[in-house]
Amino acid sequence: MNERGTRRLSLAISEGDGISVLVEVASPEAAGAAAEQGADGVVVRTGGASVREATELPILWCPDGPEAADAAGADACLLVADSYGEDWQRLADDLARGLELGLDSVVEVRDEEELQSTLEHVDPEIFLLGGEPHDPDEAPLDHVLELLPDVPAGKLAVAYLPDATQDEVEALERAGVDAVVVNASDVRELVGAEPPAV
């Protein structure tokens, strides 16, 4: 098994008890803090490969596709469905390239139409449910929960709820969401248990 195989995001999400907490970080220090507080993985939108040196947690890499994720030592890459327009072949190619590189690919969808269109053309294993609700009065939590039933059985559903409270994380868990992405902060209360002994 290669080194990355011990940190794969899908395993971290699916094998744990309850919902997994993924923390968005922008520095090695924040990644280290997230690990100490019991996070199950980190999400990197900015910053370099130095985050890999700071944590053994799975890393979901957001910028620039599978090649950049691989170069950064990440375990997964984010593919934003909306950024592909109608070029489903390019999305399929990026999913295939991720597999070749040993990466998990997480496809972000922001509404029901985007989710359905994605499923018609490709077959990702992990979905990130996020985006702003169309109705400004709709809470982000409700928006995610509306998308969840359209995620096929057997797929992993990750909620993007950066400012989630403990109550919201518990609601996501009850609904069957596999993981939640939150902002870097003290995540101990969101994890819901003592961090594992290292």
mmCIF file with all atom_site columns, C-alpha atoms in Angstrom:
data_model
loop_
_atom_site.group_PDB
_atom_site.id
_atom_site.type_symbol
_atom_site.label_atom_id
_atom_site.label_alt_id
_atom_site.label_comp_id
_atom_site.label_asym_id
_atom_site.label_entity_id
_atom_site.label_seq_id
_atom_site.pdbx_PDB_ins_code
_atom_site.Cartn_x
_atom_site.Cartn_y
_atom_site.Cartn_z
_atom_site.occupancy
_atom_site.B_iso_or_equiv
_atom_site.pdbx_formal_charge
_atom_site.auth_seq_id
_atom_site.auth_comp_id
_atom_site.auth_asym_id
_atom_site.auth_atom_id
_atom_site.pdbx_PDB_model_num
ATOM 1   C CA . MET A 1 1   ? 0.000   0.000  0.000   1.00 0.00 ? 1   MET A CA 1
ATOM 2   C CA . ASN A 1 2   ? 1.415   3.397  -0.868  1.00 0.00 ? 2   ASN A CA 1
ATOM 3   C CA . GLU A 1 3   ? 1.707   6.131  1.752   1.00 0.00 ? 3   GLU A CA 1
ATOM 4   C CA . ARG A 1 4   ? -1.337  7.942  0.394   1.00 0.00 ? 4   ARG A CA 1
ATOM 5   C CA . GLY A 1 5   ? -3.396  4.766  0.724   1.00 0.00 ? 5   GLY A CA 1
ATOM 6   C CA . THR A 1 6   ? -3.260  5.076  4.508   1.00 0.00 ? 6   THR A CA 1
ATOM 7   C CA . ARG A 1 7   ? -4.858  8.528  4.429   1.00 0.00 ? 7   ARG A CA 1
ATOM 8   C CA . ARG A 1 8   ? -7.575  8.269  1.798   1.00 0.00 ? 8   ARG A CA 1
ATOM 9   C CA . LEU A 1 9   ? -10.419 10.661 2.409   1.00 0.00 ? 9   LEU A CA 1
ATOM 10  C CA . SER A 1 10  ? -13.180 8.209  1.531   1.00 0.00 ? 10  SER A CA 1
ATOM 11  C CA . LEU A 1 11  ? -11.928 5.737  4.128   1.00 0.00 ? 11  LEU A CA 1
ATOM 12  C CA . ALA A 1 12  ? -11.666 8.419  6.796   1.00 0.00 ? 12  ALA A CA 1
ATOM 13  C CA . ILE A 1 13  ? -15.238 9.499  6.081   1.00 0.00 ? 13  ILE A CA 1
ATOM 14  C CA . SER A 1 14  ? -16.828 6.077  5.764   1.00 0.00 ? 14  SER A CA 1
ATOM 15  C CA . GLU A 1 15  ? -15.069 4.090  8.482   1.00 0.00 ? 15  GLU A CA 1
ATOM 16  C CA . GLY A 1 16  ? -15.570 6.448  11.409  1.00 0.00 ? 16  GLY A CA 1
ATOM 17  C CA . ASP A 1 17  ? -18.495 6.453  13.796  1.00 0.00 ? 17  ASP A CA 1
ATOM 18  C CA . GLY A 1 18  ? -20.957 9.236  13.090  1.00 0.00 ? 18  GLY A CA 1
ATOM 19  C CA . ILE A 1 19  ? -20.309 12.259 10.934  1.00 0.00 ? 19  ILE A CA 1
ATOM 20  C CA . SER A 1 20  ? -16.743 13.228 9.997   1.00 0.00 ? 20  SER A CA 1
ATOM 21  C CA . VAL A 1 21  ? -15.547 16.798 10.476  1.00 0.00 ? 21  VAL A CA 1
ATOM 22  C CA . LEU A 1 22  ? -13.272 18.253 7.783   1.00 0.00 ? 22  LEU A CA 1
ATOM 23  C CA . VAL A 1 23  ? -11.654 21.587 8.614   1.00 0.00 ? 23  VAL A CA 1
ATOM 24  C CA . GLU A 1 24  ? -10.777 24.203 6.020   1.00 0.00 ? 24  GLU A CA 1
ATOM 25  C CA . VAL A 1 25  ? -7.241  25.420 6.721   1.00 0.00 ? 25  VAL A CA 1
ATOM 26  C CA . ALA A 1 26  ? -4.874  27.928 5.147   1.00 0.00 ? 26  ALA A CA 1
ATOM 27  C CA . SER A 1 27  ? -1.612  27.106 6.916   1.00 0.00 ? 27  SER A CA 1
ATOM 28  C CA . PRO A 1 28  ? 0.380   24.190 8.293   1.00 0.00 ? 28  PRO A CA 1
ATOM 29  C CA . GLU A 1 29  ? -0.261  25.510 11.811  1.00 0.00 ? 29  GLU A CA 1
ATOM 30  C CA . ALA A 1 30  ? -4.028  25.422 11.292  1.00 0.00 ? 30  ALA A CA 1
ATOM 31  C CA . ALA A 1 31  ? -3.771  21.887 9.924   1.00 0.00 ? 31  ALA A CA 1
ATOM 32  C CA . GLY A 1 32  ? -1.828  20.777 12.969  1.00 0.00 ? 32  GLY A CA 1
ATOM 33  C CA . ALA A 1 33  ? -4.367  22.416 15.284  1.00 0.00 ? 33  ALA A CA 1
ATOM 34  C CA . ALA A 1 34  ? -7.259  20.730 13.466  1.00 0.00 ? 34  ALA A CA 1
ATOM 35  C CA . ALA A 1 35  ? -5.607  17.338 13.926  1.00 0.00 ? 35  ALA A CA 1
ATOM 36  C CA . GLU A 1 36  ? -5.038  17.973 17.635  1.00 0.00 ? 36  GLU A CA 1
ATOM 37  C CA . GLN A 1 37  ? -8.710  18.885 18.059  1.00 0.00 ? 37  GLN A CA 1
ATOM 38  C CA . GLY A 1 38  ? -9.938  15.637 16.534  1.00 0.00 ? 38  GLY A CA 1
ATOM 39  C CA . ALA A 1 39  ? -10.739 16.621 12.939  1.00 0.00 ? 39  ALA A CA 1
ATOM 40  C CA . ASP A 1 40  ? -11.031 13.748 10.465  1.00 0.00 ? 40  ASP A CA 1
ATOM 41  C CA . GLY A 1 41  ? -9.443  15.628 7.557   1.00 0.00 ? 41  GLY A CA 1
ATOM 42  C CA . VAL A 1 42  ? -8.471  19.060 6.265   1.00 0.00 ? 42  VAL A CA 1
ATOM 43  C CA . VAL A 1 43  ? -9.539  21.069 3.238   1.00 0.00 ? 43  VAL A CA 1
ATOM 44  C CA . VAL A 1 44  ? -6.975  23.300 1.510   1.00 0.00 ? 44  VAL A CA 1
ATOM 45  C CA . ARG A 1 45  ? -7.982  26.105 -0.860  1.00 0.00 ? 45  ARG A CA 1
ATOM 46  C CA . THR A 1 46  ? -4.800  28.163 -0.559  1.00 0.00 ? 46  THR A CA 1
ATOM 47  C CA . GLY A 1 47  ? -1.306  27.453 0.657   1.00 0.00 ? 47  GLY A CA 1
ATOM 48  C CA . GLY A 1 48  ? 1.268   25.027 -0.553  1.00 0.00 ? 48  GLY A CA 1
ATOM 49  C CA . ALA A 1 49  ? 2.312   21.466 -0.043  1.00 0.00 ? 49  ALA A CA 1
ATOM 50  C CA . SER A 1 50  ? 3.640   22.451 3.385   1.00 0.00 ? 50  SER A CA 1
ATOM 51  C CA . VAL A 1 51  ? 0.255   21.441 4.819   1.00 0.00 ? 51  VAL A CA 1
ATOM 52  C CA . ARG A 1 52  ? 1.149   17.823 4.018   1.00 0.00 ? 52  ARG A CA 1
ATOM 53  C CA . GLU A 1 53  ? 4.199   18.121 6.255   1.00 0.00 ? 53  GLU A CA 1
ATOM 54  C CA . ALA A 1 54  ? 2.065   19.333 9.151   1.00 0.00 ? 54  ALA A CA 1
ATOM 55  C CA . THR A 1 55  ? -0.522  16.578 9.332   1.00 0.00 ? 55  THR A CA 1
ATOM 56  C CA . GLU A 1 56  ? -1.168  12.946 8.540   1.00 0.00 ? 56  GLU A CA 1
ATOM 57  C CA . LEU A 1 57  ? -4.896  13.676 8.180   1.00 0.00 ? 57  LEU A CA 1
ATOM 58  C CA . PRO A 1 58  ? -6.425  13.222 4.721   1.00 0.00 ? 58  PRO A CA 1
ATOM 59  C CA . ILE A 1 59  ? -6.182  16.406 2.655   1.00 0.00 ? 59  ILE A CA 1
ATOM 60  C CA . LEU A 1 60  ? -8.880  17.532 0.232   1.00 0.00 ? 60  LEU A CA 1
ATOM 61  C CA . TRP A 1 61  ? -7.166  19.862 -2.250  1.00 0.00 ? 61  TRP A CA 1
ATOM 62  C CA . CYS A 1 62  ? -9.402  22.424 -3.933  1.00 0.00 ? 62  CYS A CA 1
ATOM 63  C CA . PRO A 1 63  ? -7.426  24.445 -6.506  1.00 0.00 ? 63  PRO A CA 1
ATOM 64  C CA . ASP A 1 64  ? -6.354  23.358 -9.983  1.00 0.00 ? 64  ASP A CA 1
ATOM 65  C CA . GLY A 1 65  ? -7.466  19.737 -10.340 1.00 0.00 ? 65  GLY A CA 1
ATOM 66  C CA . PRO A 1 66  ? -5.935  16.292 -9.849  1.00 0.00 ? 66  PRO A CA 1
ATOM 67  C CA . GLU A 1 67  ? -2.389  17.039 -11.014 1.00 0.00 ? 67  GLU A CA 1
ATOM 68  C CA . ALA A 1 68  ? -2.015  19.897 -8.528  1.00 0.00 ? 68  ALA A CA 1
ATOM 69  C CA . ALA A 1 69  ? -3.548  17.787 -5.747  1.00 0.00 ? 69  ALA A CA 1
ATOM 70  C CA . ASP A 1 70  ? -1.092  14.991 -6.452  1.00 0.00 ? 70  ASP A CA 1
ATOM 71  C CA . ALA A 1 71  ? 1.855   17.396 -6.519  1.00 0.00 ? 71  ALA A CA 1
ATOM 72  C CA . ALA A 1 72  ? 0.777   18.816 -3.158  1.00 0.00 ? 72  ALA A CA 1
ATOM 73  C CA . GLY A 1 73  ? 0.677   15.365 -1.578  1.00 0.00 ? 73  GLY A CA 1
ATOM 74  C CA . ALA A 1 74  ? -3.094  15.554 -1.103  1.00 0.00 ? 74  ALA A CA 1
ATOM 75  C CA . ASP A 1 75  ? -5.399  12.562 -0.861  1.00 0.00 ? 75  ASP A CA 1
ATOM 76  C CA . ALA A 1 76  ? -8.382  13.985 -2.739  1.00 0.00 ? 76  ALA A CA 1
ATOM 77  C CA . CYS A 1 77  ? -9.217  16.783 -5.119  1.00 0.00 ? 77  CYS A CA 1
ATOM 78  C CA . LEU A 1 78  ? -12.318 18.934 -5.440  1.00 0.00 ? 78  LEU A CA 1
ATOM 79  C CA . LEU A 1 79  ? -13.954 19.172 -8.859  1.00 0.00 ? 79  LEU A CA 1
ATOM 80  C CA . VAL A 1 80  ? -16.604 21.911 -9.041  1.00 0.00 ? 80  VAL A CA 1
ATOM 81  C CA . ALA A 1 81  ? -19.345 20.789 -11.434 1.00 0.00 ? 81  ALA A CA 1
ATOM 82  C CA . ASP A 1 82  ? -20.278 24.369 -12.328 1.00 0.00 ? 82  ASP A CA 1
ATOM 83  C CA . SER A 1 83  ? -16.735 25.145 -13.532 1.00 0.00 ? 83  SER A CA 1
ATOM 84  C CA . TYR A 1 84  ? -17.056 22.550 -16.306 1.00 0.00 ? 84  TYR A CA 1
ATOM 85  C CA . GLY A 1 85  ? -20.118 24.120 -17.918 1.00 0.00 ? 85  GLY A CA 1
ATOM 86  C CA . GLU A 1 86  ? -21.473 21.465 -20.268 1.00 0.00 ? 86  GLU A CA 1
ATOM 87  C CA . ASP A 1 87  ? -18.046 19.897 -20.839 1.00 0.00 ? 87  ASP A CA 1
ATOM 88  C CA . TRP A 1 88  ? -18.890 16.607 -19.149 1.00 0.00 ? 88  TRP A CA 1
ATOM 89  C CA . GLN A 1 89  ? -16.072 14.803 -20.940 1.00 0.00 ? 89  GLN A CA 1
ATOM 90  C CA . ARG A 1 90  ? -13.519 17.054 -19.253 1.00 0.00 ? 90  ARG A CA 1
ATOM 91  C CA . LEU A 1 91  ? -15.080 16.285 -15.862 1.00 0.00 ? 91  LEU A CA 1
ATOM 92  C CA . ALA A 1 92  ? -15.026 12.559 -16.668 1.00 0.00 ? 92  ALA A CA 1
ATOM 93  C CA . ASP A 1 93  ? -11.369 12.878 -17.706 1.00 0.00 ? 93  ASP A CA 1
ATOM 94  C CA . ASP A 1 94  ? -10.486 14.612 -14.417 1.00 0.00 ? 94  ASP A CA 1
ATOM 95  C CA . LEU A 1 95  ? -12.298 11.914 -12.433 1.00 0.00 ? 95  LEU A CA 1
ATOM 96  C CA . ALA A 1 96  ? -10.374 9.235  -14.335 1.00 0.00 ? 96  ALA A CA 1
ATOM 97  C CA . ARG A 1 97  ? -7.078  11.069 -13.850 1.00 0.00 ? 97  ARG A CA 1
ATOM 98  C CA . GLY A 1 98  ? -7.743  11.304 -10.128 1.00 0.00 ? 98  GLY A CA 1
ATOM 99  C CA . LEU A 1 99  ? -8.230  7.538  -9.989  1.00 0.00 ? 99  LEU A CA 1
ATOM 100 C CA . GLU A 1 100 ? -4.981  6.981  -11.905 1.00 0.00 ? 100 GLU A CA 1
ATOM 101 C CA . LEU A 1 101 ? -3.148  9.132  -9.375  1.00 0.00 ? 101 LEU A CA 1
ATOM 102 C CA . GLY A 1 102 ? -4.704  7.308  -6.420  1.00 0.00 ? 102 GLY A CA 1
ATOM 103 C CA . LEU A 1 103 ? -6.821  10.284 -5.393  1.00 0.00 ? 103 LEU A CA 1
ATOM 104 C CA . ASP A 1 104 ? -10.393 10.474 -4.221  1.00 0.00 ? 104 ASP A CA 1
ATOM 105 C CA . SER A 1 105 ? -12.387 12.983 -6.264  1.00 0.00 ? 105 SER A CA 1
ATOM 106 C CA . VAL A 1 106 ? -15.092 15.075 -4.621  1.00 0.00 ? 106 VAL A CA 1
ATOM 107 C CA . VAL A 1 107 ? -17.606 16.692 -6.993  1.00 0.00 ? 107 VAL A CA 1
ATOM 108 C CA . GLU A 1 108 ? -19.207 19.879 -5.713  1.00 0.00 ? 108 GLU A CA 1
ATOM 109 C CA . VAL A 1 109 ? -22.834 20.480 -6.680  1.00 0.00 ? 109 VAL A CA 1
ATOM 110 C CA . ARG A 1 110 ? -24.829 23.516 -5.624  1.00 0.00 ? 110 ARG A CA 1
ATOM 111 C CA . ASP A 1 111 ? -28.425 22.715 -6.485  1.00 0.00 ? 111 ASP A CA 1
ATOM 112 C CA . GLU A 1 112 ? -30.715 19.874 -7.549  1.00 0.00 ? 112 GLU A CA 1
ATOM 113 C CA . GLU A 1 113 ? -30.349 20.592 -11.266 1.00 0.00 ? 113 GLU A CA 1
ATOM 114 C CA . GLU A 1 114 ? -26.559 20.485 -11.055 1.00 0.00 ? 114 GLU A CA 1
ATOM 115 C CA . LEU A 1 115 ? -26.681 17.257 -9.054  1.00 0.00 ? 115 LEU A CA 1
ATOM 116 C CA . GLN A 1 116 ? -29.016 15.556 -11.532 1.00 0.00 ? 116 GLN A CA 1
ATOM 117 C CA . SER A 1 117 ? -26.997 16.714 -14.561 1.00 0.00 ? 117 SER A CA 1
ATOM 118 C CA . THR A 1 118 ? -23.806 15.446 -12.968 1.00 0.00 ? 118 THR A CA 1
ATOM 119 C CA . LEU A 1 119 ? -25.333 12.037 -12.277 1.00 0.00 ? 119 LEU A CA 1
ATOM 120 C CA . GLU A 1 120 ? -26.548 11.783 -15.877 1.00 0.00 ? 120 GLU A CA 1
ATOM 121 C CA . HIS A 1 121 ? -23.005 12.157 -17.198 1.00 0.00 ? 121 HIS A CA 1
ATOM 122 C CA . VAL A 1 122 ? -20.521 10.887 -14.599 1.00 0.00 ? 122 VAL A CA 1
ATOM 123 C CA . ASP A 1 123 ? -20.506 8.613  -11.557 1.00 0.00 ? 123 ASP A CA 1
ATOM 124 C CA . PRO A 1 124 ? -18.540 10.217 -8.715  1.00 0.00 ? 124 PRO A CA 1
ATOM 125 C CA . GLU A 1 125 ? -18.235 8.469  -5.365  1.00 0.00 ? 125 GLU A CA 1
ATOM 126 C CA . ILE A 1 126 ? -18.243 11.602 -3.198  1.00 0.00 ? 126 ILE A CA 1
ATOM 127 C CA . PHE A 1 127 ? -20.439 14.699 -3.480  1.00 0.00 ? 127 PHE A CA 1
ATOM 128 C CA . LEU A 1 128 ? -19.900 18.039 -1.755  1.00 0.00 ? 128 LEU A CA 1
ATOM 129 C CA . LEU A 1 129 ? -23.294 19.659 -1.211  1.00 0.00 ? 129 LEU A CA 1
ATOM 130 C CA . GLY A 1 130 ? -23.031 23.409 -0.921  1.00 0.00 ? 130 GLY A CA 1
ATOM 131 C CA . GLY A 1 131 ? -23.663 26.706 -2.556  1.00 0.00 ? 131 GLY A CA 1
ATOM 132 C CA . GLU A 1 132 ? -25.986 29.509 -1.649  1.00 0.00 ? 132 GLU A CA 1
ATOM 133 C CA . PRO A 1 133 ? -29.706 28.707 -1.442  1.00 0.00 ? 133 PRO A CA 1
ATOM 134 C CA . HIS A 1 134 ? -31.766 30.240 -4.265  1.00 0.00 ? 134 HIS A CA 1
ATOM 135 C CA . ASP A 1 135 ? -34.185 31.538 -1.656  1.00 0.00 ? 135 ASP A CA 1
ATOM 136 C CA . PRO A 1 136 ? -32.403 34.128 0.521   1.00 0.00 ? 136 PRO A CA 1
ATOM 137 C CA . ASP A 1 137 ? -34.662 33.168 3.427   1.00 0.00 ? 137 ASP A CA 1
ATOM 138 C CA . GLU A 1 138 ? -33.593 29.509 3.258   1.00 0.00 ? 138 GLU A CA 1
ATOM 139 C CA . ALA A 1 139 ? -30.976 28.465 5.805   1.00 0.00 ? 139 ALA A CA 1
ATOM 140 C CA . PRO A 1 140 ? -27.810 26.854 4.397   1.00 0.00 ? 140 PRO A CA 1
ATOM 141 C CA . LEU A 1 141 ? -28.534 23.769 6.514   1.00 0.00 ? 141 LEU A CA 1
ATOM 142 C CA . ASP A 1 142 ? -31.979 23.392 4.934   1.00 0.00 ? 142 ASP A CA 1
ATOM 143 C CA . HIS A 1 143 ? -30.446 23.817 1.473   1.00 0.00 ? 143 HIS A CA 1
ATOM 144 C CA . VAL A 1 144 ? -28.035 20.934 2.101   1.00 0.00 ? 144 VAL A CA 1
ATOM 145 C CA . LEU A 1 145 ? -30.787 18.733 3.541   1.00 0.00 ? 145 LEU A CA 1
ATOM 146 C CA . GLU A 1 146 ? -32.936 19.353 0.446   1.00 0.00 ? 146 GLU A CA 1
ATOM 147 C CA . LEU A 1 147 ? -30.116 18.127 -1.801  1.00 0.00 ? 147 LEU A CA 1
ATOM 148 C CA . LEU A 1 148 ? -29.309 15.055 0.278   1.00 0.00 ? 148 LEU A CA 1
ATOM 149 C CA . PRO A 1 149 ? -32.195 12.771 -0.862  1.00 0.00 ? 149 PRO A CA 1
ATOM 150 C CA . ASP A 1 150 ? -31.021 13.110 -4.479  1.00 0.00 ? 150 ASP A CA 1
ATOM 151 C CA . VAL A 1 151 ? -27.586 11.651 -3.668  1.00 0.00 ? 151 VAL A CA 1
ATOM 152 C CA . PRO A 1 152 ? -27.783 7.960  -4.659  1.00 0.00 ? 152 PRO A CA 1
ATOM 153 C CA . ALA A 1 153 ? -27.386 5.268  -2.034  1.00 0.00 ? 153 ALA A CA 1
ATOM 154 C CA . GLY A 1 154 ? -23.797 4.113  -1.732  1.00 0.00 ? 154 GLY A CA 1
ATOM 155 C CA . LYS A 1 155 ? -22.343 7.550  -2.454  1.00 0.00 ? 155 LYS A CA 1
ATOM 156 C CA . LEU A 1 156 ? -20.719 9.696  0.217   1.00 0.00 ? 156 LEU A CA 1
ATOM 157 C CA . ALA A 1 157 ? -22.350 13.054 0.950   1.00 0.00 ? 157 ALA A CA 1
ATOM 158 C CA . VAL A 1 158 ? -20.278 15.889 2.388   1.00 0.00 ? 158 VAL A CA 1
ATOM 159 C CA . ALA A 1 159 ? -21.991 19.106 3.501   1.00 0.00 ? 159 ALA A CA 1
ATOM 160 C CA . TYR A 1 160 ? -20.300 22.481 3.049   1.00 0.00 ? 160 TYR A CA 1
ATOM 161 C CA . LEU A 1 161 ? -21.448 24.416 6.101   1.00 0.00 ? 161 LEU A CA 1
ATOM 162 C CA . PRO A 1 162 ? -18.469 26.544 7.116   1.00 0.00 ? 162 PRO A CA 1
ATOM 163 C CA . ASP A 1 163 ? -20.096 28.171 10.152  1.00 0.00 ? 163 ASP A CA 1
ATOM 164 C CA . ALA A 1 164 ? -21.891 25.065 11.401  1.00 0.00 ? 164 ALA A CA 1
ATOM 165 C CA . THR A 1 165 ? -22.964 24.876 15.019  1.00 0.00 ? 165 THR A CA 1
ATOM 166 C CA . GLN A 1 166 ? -22.941 21.683 17.042  1.00 0.00 ? 166 GLN A CA 1
ATOM 167 C CA . ASP A 1 167 ? -26.736 21.449 16.652  1.00 0.00 ? 167 ASP A CA 1
ATOM 168 C CA . GLU A 1 168 ? -26.416 21.746 12.861  1.00 0.00 ? 168 GLU A CA 1
ATOM 169 C CA . VAL A 1 169 ? -23.718 19.068 12.731  1.00 0.00 ? 169 VAL A CA 1
ATOM 170 C CA . GLU A 1 170 ? -25.963 16.784 14.776  1.00 0.00 ? 170 GLU A CA 1
ATOM 171 C CA . ALA A 1 171 ? -28.863 17.490 12.382  1.00 0.00 ? 171 ALA A CA 1
ATOM 172 C CA . LEU A 1 172 ? -26.655 16.593 9.409   1.00 0.00 ? 172 LEU A CA 1
ATOM 173 C CA . GLU A 1 173 ? -25.599 13.384 11.121  1.00 0.00 ? 173 GLU A CA 1
ATOM 174 C CA . ARG A 1 174 ? -29.212 12.397 11.859  1.00 0.00 ? 174 ARG A CA 1
ATOM 175 C CA . ALA A 1 175 ? -30.089 13.024 8.206   1.00 0.00 ? 175 ALA A CA 1
ATOM 176 C CA . GLY A 1 176 ? -27.344 10.666 7.028   1.00 0.00 ? 176 GLY A CA 1
ATOM 177 C CA . VAL A 1 177 ? -24.691 13.139 5.847   1.00 0.00 ? 177 VAL A CA 1
ATOM 178 C CA . ASP A 1 178 ? -21.265 11.483 5.979   1.00 0.00 ? 178 ASP A CA 1
ATOM 179 C CA . ALA A 1 179 ? -19.071 14.537 6.607   1.00 0.00 ? 179 ALA A CA 1
ATOM 180 C CA . VAL A 1 180 ? -19.166 18.306 7.003   1.00 0.00 ? 180 VAL A CA 1
ATOM 181 C CA . VAL A 1 181 ? -16.635 20.964 5.967   1.00 0.00 ? 181 VAL A CA 1
ATOM 182 C CA . VAL A 1 182 ? -16.250 23.753 8.537   1.00 0.00 ? 182 VAL A CA 1
ATOM 183 C CA . ASN A 1 183 ? -13.993 26.771 8.940   1.00 0.00 ? 183 ASN A CA 1
ATOM 184 C CA . ALA A 1 184 ? -10.819 26.490 10.974  1.00 0.00 ? 184 ALA A CA 1
ATOM 185 C CA . SER A 1 185 ? -11.740 27.117 14.590  1.00 0.00 ? 185 SER A CA 1
ATOM 186 C CA . ASP A 1 186 ? -11.834 25.093 17.746  1.00 0.00 ? 186 ASP A CA 1
ATOM 187 C CA . VAL A 1 187 ? -13.690 22.067 16.381  1.00 0.00 ? 187 VAL A CA 1
ATOM 188 C CA . ARG A 1 188 ? -13.687 19.936 19.541  1.00 0.00 ? 188 ARG A CA 1
ATOM 189 C CA . GLU A 1 189 ? -17.372 20.562 20.211  1.00 0.00 ? 189 GLU A CA 1
ATOM 190 C CA . LEU A 1 190 ? -18.268 19.679 16.603  1.00 0.00 ? 190 LEU A CA 1
ATOM 191 C CA . VAL A 1 191 ? -16.367 16.409 16.698  1.00 0.00 ? 191 VAL A CA 1
ATOM 192 C CA . GLY A 1 192 ? -18.603 15.255 19.523  1.00 0.00 ? 192 GLY A CA 1
ATOM 193 C CA . ALA A 1 193 ? -16.010 13.093 21.236  1.00 0.00 ? 193 ALA A CA 1
ATOM 194 C CA . GLU A 1 194 ? -12.555 13.250 22.684  1.00 0.00 ? 194 GLU A CA 1
ATOM 195 C CA . PRO A 1 195 ? -9.911  13.352 19.953  1.00 0.00 ? 195 PRO A CA 1
ATOM 196 C CA . PRO A 1 196 ? -8.163  10.032 19.446  1.00 0.00 ? 196 PRO A CA 1
ATOM 197 C CA . ALA A 1 197 ? -4.977  9.449  21.368  1.00 0.00 ? 197 ALA A CA 1
ATOM 198 C CA . VAL A 1 198 ? -1.959  9.786  19.117  1.00 0.00 ? 198 VAL A CA 1
#
